[in-house]
CSV table of C-alpha atoms in Angstrom, one decimal:
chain,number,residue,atom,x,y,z
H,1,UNK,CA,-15.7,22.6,14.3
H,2,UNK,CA,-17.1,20.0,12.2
H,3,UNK,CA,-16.0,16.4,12.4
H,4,UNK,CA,-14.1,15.8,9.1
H,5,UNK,CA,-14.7,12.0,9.9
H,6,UNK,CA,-18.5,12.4,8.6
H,7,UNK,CA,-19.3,12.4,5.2
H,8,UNK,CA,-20.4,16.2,3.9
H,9,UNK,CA,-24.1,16.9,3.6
H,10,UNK,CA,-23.6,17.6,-0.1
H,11,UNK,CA,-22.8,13.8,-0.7
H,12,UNK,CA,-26.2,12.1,0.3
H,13,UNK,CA,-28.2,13.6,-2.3
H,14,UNK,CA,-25.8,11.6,-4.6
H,15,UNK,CA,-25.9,8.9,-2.7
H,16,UNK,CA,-29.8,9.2,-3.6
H,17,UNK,CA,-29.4,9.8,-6.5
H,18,UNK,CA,-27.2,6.6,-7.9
H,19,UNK,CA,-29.9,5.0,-5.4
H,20,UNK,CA,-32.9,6.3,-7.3
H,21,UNK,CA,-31.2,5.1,-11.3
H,22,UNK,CA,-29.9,2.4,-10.2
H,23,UNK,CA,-33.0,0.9,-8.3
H,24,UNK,CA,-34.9,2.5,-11.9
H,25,UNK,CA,-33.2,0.3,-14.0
H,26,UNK,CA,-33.7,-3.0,-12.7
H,27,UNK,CA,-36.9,-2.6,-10.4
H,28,UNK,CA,-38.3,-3.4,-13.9
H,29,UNK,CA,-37.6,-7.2,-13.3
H,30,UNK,CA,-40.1,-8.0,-10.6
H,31,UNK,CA,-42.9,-6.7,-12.0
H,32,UNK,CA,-42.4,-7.8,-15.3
H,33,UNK,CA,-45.1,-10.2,-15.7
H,34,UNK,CA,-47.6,-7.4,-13.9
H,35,UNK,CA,-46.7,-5.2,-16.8
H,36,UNK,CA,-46.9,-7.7,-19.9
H,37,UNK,CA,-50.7,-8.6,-18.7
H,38,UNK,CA,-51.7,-4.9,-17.8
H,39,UNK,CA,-50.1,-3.7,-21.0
H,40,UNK,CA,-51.4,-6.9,-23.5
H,41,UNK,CA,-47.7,-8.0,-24.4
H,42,UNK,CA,-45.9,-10.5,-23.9
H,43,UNK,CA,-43.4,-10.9,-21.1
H,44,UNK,CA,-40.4,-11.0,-24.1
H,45,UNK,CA,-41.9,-7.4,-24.8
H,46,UNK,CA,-42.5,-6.4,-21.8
H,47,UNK,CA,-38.4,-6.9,-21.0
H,48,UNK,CA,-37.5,-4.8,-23.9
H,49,UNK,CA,-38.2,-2.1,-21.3
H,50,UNK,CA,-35.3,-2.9,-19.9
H,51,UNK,CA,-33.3,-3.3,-22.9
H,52,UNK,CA,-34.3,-0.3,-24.5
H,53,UNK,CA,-33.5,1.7,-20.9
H,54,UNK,CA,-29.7,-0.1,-21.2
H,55,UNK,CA,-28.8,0.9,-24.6
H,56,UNK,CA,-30.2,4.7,-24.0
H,57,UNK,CA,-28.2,5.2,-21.3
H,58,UNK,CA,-24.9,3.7,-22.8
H,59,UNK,CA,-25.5,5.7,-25.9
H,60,UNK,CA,-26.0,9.0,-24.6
H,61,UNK,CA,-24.2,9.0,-21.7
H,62,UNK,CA,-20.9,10.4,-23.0
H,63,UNK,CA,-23.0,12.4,-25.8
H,64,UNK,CA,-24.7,14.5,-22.9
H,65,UNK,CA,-21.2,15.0,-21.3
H,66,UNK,CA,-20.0,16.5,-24.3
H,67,UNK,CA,-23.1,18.6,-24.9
H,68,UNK,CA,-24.0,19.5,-21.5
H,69,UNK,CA,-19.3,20.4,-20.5
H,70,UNK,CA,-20.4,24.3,-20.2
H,71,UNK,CA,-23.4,23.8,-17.8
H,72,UNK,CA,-21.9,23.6,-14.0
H,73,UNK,CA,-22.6,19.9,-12.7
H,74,UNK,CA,-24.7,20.7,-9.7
H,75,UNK,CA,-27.5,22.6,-12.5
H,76,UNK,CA,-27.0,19.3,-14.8
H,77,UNK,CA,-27.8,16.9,-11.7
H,78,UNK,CA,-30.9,19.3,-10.6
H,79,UNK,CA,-32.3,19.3,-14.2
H,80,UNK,CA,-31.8,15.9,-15.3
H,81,UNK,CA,-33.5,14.6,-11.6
H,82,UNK,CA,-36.6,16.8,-12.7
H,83,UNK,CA,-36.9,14.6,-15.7
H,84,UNK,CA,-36.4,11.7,-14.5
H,85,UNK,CA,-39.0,12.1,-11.2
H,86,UNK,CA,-41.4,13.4,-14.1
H,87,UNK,CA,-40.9,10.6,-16.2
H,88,UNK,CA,-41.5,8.1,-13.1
H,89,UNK,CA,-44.2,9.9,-11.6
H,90,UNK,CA,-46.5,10.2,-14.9
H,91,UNK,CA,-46.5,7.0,-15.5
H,92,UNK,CA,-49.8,6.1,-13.8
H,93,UNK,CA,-51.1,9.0,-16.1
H,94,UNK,CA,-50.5,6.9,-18.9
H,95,UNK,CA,-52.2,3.9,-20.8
H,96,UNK,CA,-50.4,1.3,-22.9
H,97,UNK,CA,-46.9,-0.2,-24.2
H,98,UNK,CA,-46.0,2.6,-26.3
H,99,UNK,CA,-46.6,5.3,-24.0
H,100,UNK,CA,-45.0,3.5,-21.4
H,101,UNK,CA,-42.2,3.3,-23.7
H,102,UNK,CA,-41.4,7.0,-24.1
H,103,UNK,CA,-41.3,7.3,-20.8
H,104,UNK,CA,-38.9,4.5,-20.0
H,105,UNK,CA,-37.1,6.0,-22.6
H,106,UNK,CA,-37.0,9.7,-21.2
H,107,UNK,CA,-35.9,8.3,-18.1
H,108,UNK,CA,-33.2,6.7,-19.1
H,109,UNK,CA,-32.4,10.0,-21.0
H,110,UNK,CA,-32.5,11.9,-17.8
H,111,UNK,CA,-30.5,9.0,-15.9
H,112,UNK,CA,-27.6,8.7,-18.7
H,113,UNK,CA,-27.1,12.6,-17.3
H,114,UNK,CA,-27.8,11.8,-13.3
H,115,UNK,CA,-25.7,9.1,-12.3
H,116,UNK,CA,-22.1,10.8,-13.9
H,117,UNK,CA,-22.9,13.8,-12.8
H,118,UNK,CA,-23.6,12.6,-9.6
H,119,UNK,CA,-20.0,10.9,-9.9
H,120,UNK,CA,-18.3,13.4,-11.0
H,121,UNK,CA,-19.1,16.1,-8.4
H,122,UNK,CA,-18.0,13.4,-5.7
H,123,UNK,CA,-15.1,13.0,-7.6
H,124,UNK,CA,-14.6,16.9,-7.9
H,125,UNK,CA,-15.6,18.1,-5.0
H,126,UNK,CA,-14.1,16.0,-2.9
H,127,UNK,CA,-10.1,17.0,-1.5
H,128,UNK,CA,-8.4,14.5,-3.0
H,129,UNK,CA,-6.8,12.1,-0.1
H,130,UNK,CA,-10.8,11.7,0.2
H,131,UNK,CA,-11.9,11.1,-3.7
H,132,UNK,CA,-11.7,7.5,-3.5
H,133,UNK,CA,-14.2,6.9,-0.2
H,134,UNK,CA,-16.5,9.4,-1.6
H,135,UNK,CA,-16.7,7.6,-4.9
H,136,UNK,CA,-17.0,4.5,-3.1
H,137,UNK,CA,-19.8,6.0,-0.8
H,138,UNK,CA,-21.7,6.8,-4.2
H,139,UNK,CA,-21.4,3.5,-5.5
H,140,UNK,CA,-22.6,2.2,-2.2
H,141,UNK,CA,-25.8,3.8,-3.5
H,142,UNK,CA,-25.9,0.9,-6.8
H,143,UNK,CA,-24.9,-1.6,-4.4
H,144,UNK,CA,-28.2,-0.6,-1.8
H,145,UNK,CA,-30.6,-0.4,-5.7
H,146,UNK,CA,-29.6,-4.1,-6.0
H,147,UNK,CA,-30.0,-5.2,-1.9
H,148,UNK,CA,-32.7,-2.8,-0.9
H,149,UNK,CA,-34.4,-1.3,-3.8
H,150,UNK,CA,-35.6,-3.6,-6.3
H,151,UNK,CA,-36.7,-6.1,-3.6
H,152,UNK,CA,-38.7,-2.6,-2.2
H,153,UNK,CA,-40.0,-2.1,-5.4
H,154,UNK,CA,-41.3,-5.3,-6.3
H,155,UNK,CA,-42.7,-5.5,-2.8
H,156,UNK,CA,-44.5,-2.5,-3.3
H,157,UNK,CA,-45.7,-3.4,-7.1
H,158,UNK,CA,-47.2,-6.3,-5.2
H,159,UNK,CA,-49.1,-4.5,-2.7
H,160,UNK,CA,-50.7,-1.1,-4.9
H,161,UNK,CA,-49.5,-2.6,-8.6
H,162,UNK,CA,-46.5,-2.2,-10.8
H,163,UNK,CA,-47.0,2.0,-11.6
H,164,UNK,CA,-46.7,2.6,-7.7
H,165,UNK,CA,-43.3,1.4,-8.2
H,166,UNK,CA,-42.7,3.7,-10.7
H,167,UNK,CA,-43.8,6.1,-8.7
H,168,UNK,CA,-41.7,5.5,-5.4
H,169,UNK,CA,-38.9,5.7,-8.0
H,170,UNK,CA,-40.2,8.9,-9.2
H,171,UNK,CA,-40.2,9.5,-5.0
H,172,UNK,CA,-36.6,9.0,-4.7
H,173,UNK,CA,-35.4,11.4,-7.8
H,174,UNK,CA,-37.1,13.7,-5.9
H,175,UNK,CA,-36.3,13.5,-2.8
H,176,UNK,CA,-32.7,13.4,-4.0
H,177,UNK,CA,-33.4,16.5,-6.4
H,178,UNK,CA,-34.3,18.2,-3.0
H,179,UNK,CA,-31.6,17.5,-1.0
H,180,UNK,CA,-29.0,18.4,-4.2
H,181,UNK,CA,-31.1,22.1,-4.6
H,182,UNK,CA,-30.3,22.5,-0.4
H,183,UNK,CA,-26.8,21.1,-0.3
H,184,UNK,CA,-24.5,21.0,-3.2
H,185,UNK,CA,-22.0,24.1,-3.2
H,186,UNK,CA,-23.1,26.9,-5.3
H,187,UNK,CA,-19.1,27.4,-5.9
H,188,UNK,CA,-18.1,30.0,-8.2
H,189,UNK,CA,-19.0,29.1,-12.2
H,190,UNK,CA,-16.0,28.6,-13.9
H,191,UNK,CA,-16.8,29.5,-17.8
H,192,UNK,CA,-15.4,26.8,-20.3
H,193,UNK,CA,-14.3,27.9,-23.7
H,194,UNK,CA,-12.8,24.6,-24.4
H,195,UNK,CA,-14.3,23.4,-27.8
H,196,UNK,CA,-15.1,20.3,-29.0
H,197,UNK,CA,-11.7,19.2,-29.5
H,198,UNK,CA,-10.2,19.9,-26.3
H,199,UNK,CA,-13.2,18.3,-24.4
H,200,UNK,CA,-12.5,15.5,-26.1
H,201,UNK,CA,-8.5,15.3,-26.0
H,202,UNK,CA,-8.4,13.9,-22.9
H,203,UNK,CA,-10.5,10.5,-23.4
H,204,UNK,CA,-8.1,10.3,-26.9
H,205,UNK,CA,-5.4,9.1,-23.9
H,206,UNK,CA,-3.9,5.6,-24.8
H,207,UNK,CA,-4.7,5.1,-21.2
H,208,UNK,CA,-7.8,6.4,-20.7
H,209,UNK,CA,-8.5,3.8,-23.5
H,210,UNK,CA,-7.0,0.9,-22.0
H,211,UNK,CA,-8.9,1.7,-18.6
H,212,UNK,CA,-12.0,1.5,-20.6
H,213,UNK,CA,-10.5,-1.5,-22.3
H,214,UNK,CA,-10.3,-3.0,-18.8
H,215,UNK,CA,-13.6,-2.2,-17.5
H,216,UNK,CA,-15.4,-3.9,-20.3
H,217,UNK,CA,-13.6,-7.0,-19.6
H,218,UNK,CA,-13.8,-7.0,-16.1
H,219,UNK,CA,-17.9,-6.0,-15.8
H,220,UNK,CA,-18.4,-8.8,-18.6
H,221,UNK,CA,-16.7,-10.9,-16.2
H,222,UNK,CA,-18.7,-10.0,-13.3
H,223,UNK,CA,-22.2,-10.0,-15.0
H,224,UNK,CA,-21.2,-13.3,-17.2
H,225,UNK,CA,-21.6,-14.8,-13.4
H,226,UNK,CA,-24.2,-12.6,-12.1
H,227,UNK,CA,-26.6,-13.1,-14.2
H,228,UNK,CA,-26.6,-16.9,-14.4
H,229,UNK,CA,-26.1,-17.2,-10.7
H,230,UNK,CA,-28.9,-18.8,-10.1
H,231,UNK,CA,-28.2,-21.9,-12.5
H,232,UNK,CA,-24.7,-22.1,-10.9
H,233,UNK,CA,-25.7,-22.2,-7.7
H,234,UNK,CA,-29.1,-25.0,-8.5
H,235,UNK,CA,-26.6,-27.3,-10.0
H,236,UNK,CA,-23.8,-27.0,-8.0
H,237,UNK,CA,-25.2,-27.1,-4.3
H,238,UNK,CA,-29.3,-27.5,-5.2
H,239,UNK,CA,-30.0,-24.3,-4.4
H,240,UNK,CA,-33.8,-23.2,-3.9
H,241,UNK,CA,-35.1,-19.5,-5.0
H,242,UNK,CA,-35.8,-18.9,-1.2
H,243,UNK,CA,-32.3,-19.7,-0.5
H,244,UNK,CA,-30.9,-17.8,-3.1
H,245,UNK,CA,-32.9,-14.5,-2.1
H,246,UNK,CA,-31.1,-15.1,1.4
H,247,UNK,CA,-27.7,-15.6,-0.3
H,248,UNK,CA,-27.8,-12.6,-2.6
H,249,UNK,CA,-28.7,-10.7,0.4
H,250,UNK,CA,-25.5,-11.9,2.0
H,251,UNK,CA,-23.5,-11.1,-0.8
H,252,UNK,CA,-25.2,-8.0,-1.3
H,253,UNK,CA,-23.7,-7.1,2.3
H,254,UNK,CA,-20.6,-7.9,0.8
H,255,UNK,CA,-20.6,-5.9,-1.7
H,256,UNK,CA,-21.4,-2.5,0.2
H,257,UNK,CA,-18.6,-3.6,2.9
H,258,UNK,CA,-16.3,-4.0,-0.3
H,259,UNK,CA,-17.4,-0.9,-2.2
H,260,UNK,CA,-16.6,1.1,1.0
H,261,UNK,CA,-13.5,-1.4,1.8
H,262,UNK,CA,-11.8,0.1,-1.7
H,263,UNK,CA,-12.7,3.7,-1.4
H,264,UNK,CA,-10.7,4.0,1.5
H,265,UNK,CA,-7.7,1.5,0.1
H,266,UNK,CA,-7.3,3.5,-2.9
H,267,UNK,CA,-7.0,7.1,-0.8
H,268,UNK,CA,-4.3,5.1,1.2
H,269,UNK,CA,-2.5,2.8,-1.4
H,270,UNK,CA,-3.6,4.4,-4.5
H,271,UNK,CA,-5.9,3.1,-7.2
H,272,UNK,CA,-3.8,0.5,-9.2
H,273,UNK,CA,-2.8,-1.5,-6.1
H,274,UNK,CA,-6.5,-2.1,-4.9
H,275,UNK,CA,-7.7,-2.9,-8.7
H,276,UNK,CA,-4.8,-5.6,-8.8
H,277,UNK,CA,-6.3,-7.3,-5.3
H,278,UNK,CA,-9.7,-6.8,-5.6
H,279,UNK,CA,-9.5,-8.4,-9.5
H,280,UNK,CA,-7.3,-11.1,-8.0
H,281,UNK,CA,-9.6,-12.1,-5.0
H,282,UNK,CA,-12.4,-12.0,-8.0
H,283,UNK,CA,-10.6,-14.8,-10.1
H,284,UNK,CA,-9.4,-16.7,-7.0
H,285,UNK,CA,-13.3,-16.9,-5.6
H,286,UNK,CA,-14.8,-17.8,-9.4
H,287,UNK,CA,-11.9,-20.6,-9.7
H,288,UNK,CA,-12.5,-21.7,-6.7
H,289,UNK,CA,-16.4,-21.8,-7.7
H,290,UNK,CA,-15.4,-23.5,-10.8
H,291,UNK,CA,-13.3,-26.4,-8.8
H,292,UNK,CA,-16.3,-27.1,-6.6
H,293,UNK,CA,-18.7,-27.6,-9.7
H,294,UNK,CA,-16.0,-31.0,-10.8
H,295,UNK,CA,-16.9,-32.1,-7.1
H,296,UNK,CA,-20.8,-31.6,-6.6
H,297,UNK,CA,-22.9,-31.5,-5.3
H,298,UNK,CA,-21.9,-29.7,-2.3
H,299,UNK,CA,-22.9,-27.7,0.7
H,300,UNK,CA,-24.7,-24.3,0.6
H,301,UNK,CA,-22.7,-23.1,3.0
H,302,UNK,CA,-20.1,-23.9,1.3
H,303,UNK,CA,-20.7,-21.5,-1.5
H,304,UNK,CA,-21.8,-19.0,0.5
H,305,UNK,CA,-18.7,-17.3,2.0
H,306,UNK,CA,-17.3,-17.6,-1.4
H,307,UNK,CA,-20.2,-15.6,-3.0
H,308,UNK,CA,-19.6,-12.8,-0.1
H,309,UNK,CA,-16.0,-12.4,-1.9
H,310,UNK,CA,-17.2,-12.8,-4.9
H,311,UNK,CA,-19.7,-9.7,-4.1
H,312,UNK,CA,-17.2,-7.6,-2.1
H,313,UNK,CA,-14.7,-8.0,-4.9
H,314,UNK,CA,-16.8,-6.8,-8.0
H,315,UNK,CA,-17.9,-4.0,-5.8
H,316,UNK,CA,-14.2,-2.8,-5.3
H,317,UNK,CA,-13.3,-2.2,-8.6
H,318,UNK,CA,-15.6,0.6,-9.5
H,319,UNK,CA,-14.3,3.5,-6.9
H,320,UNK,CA,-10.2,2.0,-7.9
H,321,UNK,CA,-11.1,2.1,-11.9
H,322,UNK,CA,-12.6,5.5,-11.4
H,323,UNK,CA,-9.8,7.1,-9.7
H,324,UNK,CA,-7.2,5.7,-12.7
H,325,UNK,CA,-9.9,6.9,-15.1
H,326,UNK,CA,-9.6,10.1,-13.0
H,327,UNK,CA,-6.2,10.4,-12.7
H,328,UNK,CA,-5.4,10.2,-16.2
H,329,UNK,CA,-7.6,12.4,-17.8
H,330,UNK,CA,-8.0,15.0,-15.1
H,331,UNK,CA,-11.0,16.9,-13.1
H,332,UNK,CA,-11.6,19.0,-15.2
H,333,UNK,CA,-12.9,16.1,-17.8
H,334,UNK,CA,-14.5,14.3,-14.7
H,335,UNK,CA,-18.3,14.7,-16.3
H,336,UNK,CA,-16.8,13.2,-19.9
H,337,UNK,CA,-14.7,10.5,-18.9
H,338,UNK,CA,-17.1,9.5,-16.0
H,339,UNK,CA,-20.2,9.2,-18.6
H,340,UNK,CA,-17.5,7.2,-21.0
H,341,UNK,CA,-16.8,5.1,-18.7
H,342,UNK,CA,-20.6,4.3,-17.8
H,343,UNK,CA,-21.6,3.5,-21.2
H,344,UNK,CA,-18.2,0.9,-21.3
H,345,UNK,CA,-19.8,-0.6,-17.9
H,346,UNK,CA,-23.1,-1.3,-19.8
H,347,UNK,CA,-21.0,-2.5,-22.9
H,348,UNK,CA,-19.2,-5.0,-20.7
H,349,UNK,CA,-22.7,-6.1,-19.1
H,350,UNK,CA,-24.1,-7.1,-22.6
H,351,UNK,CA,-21.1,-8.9,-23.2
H,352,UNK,CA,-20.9,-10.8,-20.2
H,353,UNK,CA,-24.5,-11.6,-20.4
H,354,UNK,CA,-24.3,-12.8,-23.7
H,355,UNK,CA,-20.8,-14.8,-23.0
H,356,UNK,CA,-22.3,-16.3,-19.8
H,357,UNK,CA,-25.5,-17.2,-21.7
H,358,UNK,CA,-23.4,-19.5,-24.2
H,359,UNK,CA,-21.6,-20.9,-21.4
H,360,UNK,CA,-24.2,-22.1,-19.5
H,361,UNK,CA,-25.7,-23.7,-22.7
H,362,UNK,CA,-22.3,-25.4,-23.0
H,363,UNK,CA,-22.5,-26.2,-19.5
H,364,UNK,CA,-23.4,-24.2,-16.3
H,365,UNK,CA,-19.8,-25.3,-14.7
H,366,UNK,CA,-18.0,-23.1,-17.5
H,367,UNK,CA,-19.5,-20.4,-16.2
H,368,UNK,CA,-17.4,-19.0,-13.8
H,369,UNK,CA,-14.5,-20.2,-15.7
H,370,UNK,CA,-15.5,-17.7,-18.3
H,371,UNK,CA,-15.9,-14.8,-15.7
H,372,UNK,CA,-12.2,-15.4,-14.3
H,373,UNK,CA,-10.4,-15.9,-18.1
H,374,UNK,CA,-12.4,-12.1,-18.8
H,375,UNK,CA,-11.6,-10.5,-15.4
H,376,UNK,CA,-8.1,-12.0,-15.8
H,377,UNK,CA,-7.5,-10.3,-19.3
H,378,UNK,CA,-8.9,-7.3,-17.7
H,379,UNK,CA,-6.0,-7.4,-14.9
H,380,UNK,CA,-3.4,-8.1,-17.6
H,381,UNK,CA,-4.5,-5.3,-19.8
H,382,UNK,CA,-4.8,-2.4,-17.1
H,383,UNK,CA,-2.3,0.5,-17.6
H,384,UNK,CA,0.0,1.9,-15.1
H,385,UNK,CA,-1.1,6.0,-14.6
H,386,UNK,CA,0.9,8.9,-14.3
H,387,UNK,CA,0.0,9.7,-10.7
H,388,UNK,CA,-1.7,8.6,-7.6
H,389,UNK,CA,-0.1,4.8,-7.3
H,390,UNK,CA,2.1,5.4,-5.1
H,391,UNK,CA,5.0,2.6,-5.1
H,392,UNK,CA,2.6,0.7,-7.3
């Protein structure tokens, strides 16, 4: 008899799978300046690669759900992975910006269909006093992209040149495209006559809305901070880039422990109750961040425990928004409402990074003072569901 304890086999090919987009997206970064002199752009240019991958994905992310509701998950995941390996592996077959382009471009296409699929088949396949830890074992797969991948991928652009990173991307999608074609459930194909209409009834939910609501705010909070970390941290404790690698490594640790740390909260407490804490411990850390800029400098190692909470706190609030996204609106409109709710992560992202960027004009100390007045709207405005919180 199998241990139930272990995670099924179908799960690490999404686990891959959020590993391979996720690392896809930002690997981008550190081999930016490699692409702008191969390619005869400038580095501005050069970033809209990354731009141009963001806003594809938010924007037809909950269009492919929509088109895509009648074709069984498991043949969207295997489909859209064949894309996007293509699109990753071809690239040293190409020569120039605008080629490279399109195919940034198709893999973001291919990627707006992976990662929700691969979210909502743990979501769906999952029994559900187990949905929230297998979410949160997905999501572990972001948090690796971020502490293992991109650092990967820009060590291997380094050694064999910025397209061998595209193609270990292109490695990953297919390894994961493997394992899915070997280990998700065939299952029995249920047909779907529901029409445009009825797909979309479920997102109209005030709810489902305010979730979305929420999630905005809360990601703009997180990113407002992430992305100008590195200012905070040089003007509040004189922290050096090699220091800061080692830090964001830390709190990258954080983050998986936290990720995983929620999946398992929310199958025992229920969804609401962990969002509540894990938004809470957020605004406590970034105040507390805030408090030590009015008394700098200070000690590294002083900031460092609090960027481990900081870490394990945004990471928690993904697998407990999911589940009250999931709750509300159903499993059966798993695929729509999870791509939805992706594109509203990448909406919050651009807002936080443009709030953060006019706070740190203003001064870098109002920094995370703007992440905890967003995440703190976010826990003000979050809905009670239906179902699920038990006692909450």
């Amino acid at each position: 008899m199998p241990d139930s304890r272990l995670p099924p086999p179908w799960l690490l090919p999404l686990v891959l799978a959020a590993f391979a987009v996720q690392t896809d997206d930002f690997v981008i970064i550190g081999v930016l300046a490699s692409i702008a002199s191969d390619t005869g752009v400038s580095e501005a240019a050069a970033g809209q690669l990354v731009t141009v991958y963001s806003l594809v994905y938010a924007l037809t992310a909950p269009l492919w759900a929509l088109l895509l509701a009648r074709i069984p998950l498991g043949r969207s995941l295997v489909v859209a992975l064949t894309v996007f390996s293509a699109a990753n592996l071809a690239v040293p077959l190409v020569d120039g910006y605008p080629a490279l382009m399109t195919l940034r471009v198709t893999a973001a296409l291919a990627a707006a269909v992976v990662l929700p699929a691969a979210l909502a088949l743990a979501s769906t396949l999952a029994p559900p006093e187990r949905r929230g830890r297998h979410l949160a074992t997905v999501m572990t797969g972001l948090t690796g992209a971020v502490l293992i991948g991109v650092p990967l991928g820009t060590w291997v652009g380094a050694l064999w040149g910025w397209r061998a990173t595209f193609v270990g991307c292109g490695l990953l999608g297919l390894a994961a495209l493997v394992l899915a074609a070997r280990s998700l459930p065939a299952g029995p194909v249920e047909k779907d006559d529901r029409g445009l209409r009825e797909l979309v009834r479920p997102l109209a939910d005030r709810t489902v809305a305010a979730v979305l609501v929420v999630t905005v705010l809360v990601v703009a909070g997180n990113l407002a901070f992430q992305t100008y970390v590195a200012v905070v941290l040089a003007g509040l404790a004189g922290v050096t880039p090699a220091l800061l690698a080692a830090l964001l490594v830390c709190s990258g640790i954080g983050g998986l422990a936290g990720a995983q740390a929620s999946g398992r909260l929310v199958d025992r407490y229920g969804p609401l109750r962990v969002f509540r804490c894990a938004v809470a411990l957020f605004c406590l850390t970034m105040s507390a961040v805030a408090l030590l800029w009015l008394g700098r400098p200070t000690s590294p190692w002083t900031v460092a425990p609090l960027l481990v909470a900081w870490s394990a706190a945004a990471w928690a609030v993904p697998p407990s928004l999911q589940s009250l996204l999931l709750d509300r609106a159903g499993v059966r409109a798993a695929a729509q409402s999870v791509a939805v709710h992706s594109g509203s992560v990448y909406v919050g992202a651009a807002l936080g990074g443009a709030l953060g960027g006019a706070a740190v004009s203003a001064s870098p100390g109002l920094v995370p003072v703007t992440a905890t007045v967003l995440a703190g709207l976010g826990l003000l405005f979050v809905p009670r569901p239906r179902s699920r919180d038990r006692g909450a």
